[in-house]
Coordinates of C-alpha atoms in Angstrom, one line a residue:
M1 CA 87.4 86.0 111.9
K2 CA 84.1 87.7 112.3
N3 CA 83.1 91.3 113.1
D4 CA 79.5 92.6 113.3
H5 CA 79.3 93.0 109.5
W6 CA 81.7 90.4 107.9
I7 CA 82.7 86.8 108.2
V8 CA 86.0 85.6 106.8
D9 CA 85.9 81.8 106.3
D10 CA 87.2 79.1 104.0
F11 CA 85.1 80.5 101.1
G12 CA 86.5 84.0 101.3
M13 CA 84.5 86.7 103.0
H14 CA 80.8 87.5 103.2
S15 CA 78.2 89.7 104.8
Q16 CA 74.5 89.2 105.4
M17 CA 72.6 92.1 104.0
R18 CA 68.9 92.9 104.1
D19 CA 68.6 92.1 100.4
G20 CA 70.7 88.9 100.7
T21 CA 74.3 87.8 101.2
F22 CA 77.2 89.7 99.6
E23 CA 80.2 87.4 99.0
I24 CA 83.8 87.8 97.8
E25 CA 85.5 84.5 96.8
A26 CA 89.0 84.1 98.1
H27 CA 90.5 83.9 94.5
R28 CA 89.1 87.4 93.8
L29 CA 90.5 89.2 96.8
A30 CA 93.5 90.7 94.9
E31 CA 91.6 92.1 91.9
L32 CA 92.8 95.6 90.9
T33 CA 91.1 98.7 89.5
S34 CA 92.4 102.1 88.4
V35 CA 91.7 105.3 90.3
K36 CA 93.3 108.5 89.0
E37 CA 95.6 106.5 86.8
R38 CA 97.0 104.3 89.5
D39 CA 96.3 100.7 90.2
I40 CA 94.8 99.9 93.5
L41 CA 92.8 97.0 95.1
Y42 CA 89.3 96.8 93.7
W43 CA 87.3 95.6 96.7
P44 CA 88.1 98.4 99.1
I45 CA 87.1 100.9 96.4
Y46 CA 83.9 99.1 95.5
S47 CA 82.9 98.8 99.2
A48 CA 83.6 102.5 99.9
S49 CA 81.2 103.4 97.1
E50 CA 78.3 101.3 98.4
T51 CA 76.0 102.8 101.0
R52 CA 75.4 99.4 102.6
F53 CA 78.9 98.9 103.8
D54 CA 80.8 100.5 106.7
I55 CA 84.3 101.0 105.3
E56 CA 86.2 100.4 108.5
R57 CA 84.5 97.1 109.2
F58 CA 85.1 96.1 105.7
L59 CA 88.8 97.0 105.8
E60 CA 89.2 95.0 109.0
A61 CA 87.7 91.9 107.5
Y62 CA 89.4 92.4 104.2
Q63 CA 92.8 92.5 105.8
W64 CA 92.1 89.3 107.7
A65 CA 90.8 87.7 104.5
L66 CA 94.1 88.6 102.6
V67 CA 96.1 86.9 105.4
K68 CA 93.9 83.8 105.7
H69 CA 93.8 83.3 101.9
A70 CA 97.3 84.2 101.0
G71 CA 98.2 82.1 98.0
R72 CA 94.6 81.4 96.9
Y73 CA 94.3 84.8 95.1
G74 CA 97.5 84.4 93.1
A75 CA 99.4 87.5 94.2
V76 CA 101.3 88.7 97.2
I77 CA 99.8 92.0 98.4
D78 CA 102.3 94.7 98.9
P79 CA 101.5 96.4 102.3
L80 CA 101.9 99.8 100.6
L81 CA 99.3 98.8 98.0
L82 CA 96.9 97.8 100.7
A83 CA 97.5 101.1 102.6
E84 CA 97.1 103.2 99.5
S85 CA 93.9 101.3 98.6
A86 CA 92.5 101.8 102.1
E87 CA 93.3 105.5 102.0
V88 CA 91.5 106.0 98.7
A89 CA 88.6 104.0 100.0
R90 CA 88.3 106.1 103.1
D91 CA 88.4 109.3 100.9
I92 CA 85.6 107.9 98.7
W93 CA 83.6 106.9 101.8
G94 CA 83.9 110.4 103.2
E95 CA 82.7 111.9 100.0
R96 CA 79.5 109.9 99.8
P97 CA 76.3 111.9 100.2
V98 CA 74.6 111.5 103.6
C99 CA 71.0 110.4 103.4
G100 CA 68.5 111.3 106.1

């Protein structure tokens, strides 16, 4: 799978940035973090807080990566956890300051 920002391949997923390549290894896709005392998926939250990522393009690739690498990251992702994580990430993305 490939969109205009991300590639999902046998490694995991990666994006070519101006300052180098950003990579997420397949075995790390299901890492969790805590936001407002609830456990959610780390990578959507991290990506939403970064100005260099477009959250919708990231989420599209991330969902593909979860399917492609199911079993390599050691957990079955509950669709509700993924939906909640995406919702929180979109909220964070919307709250970022706009430069320009």
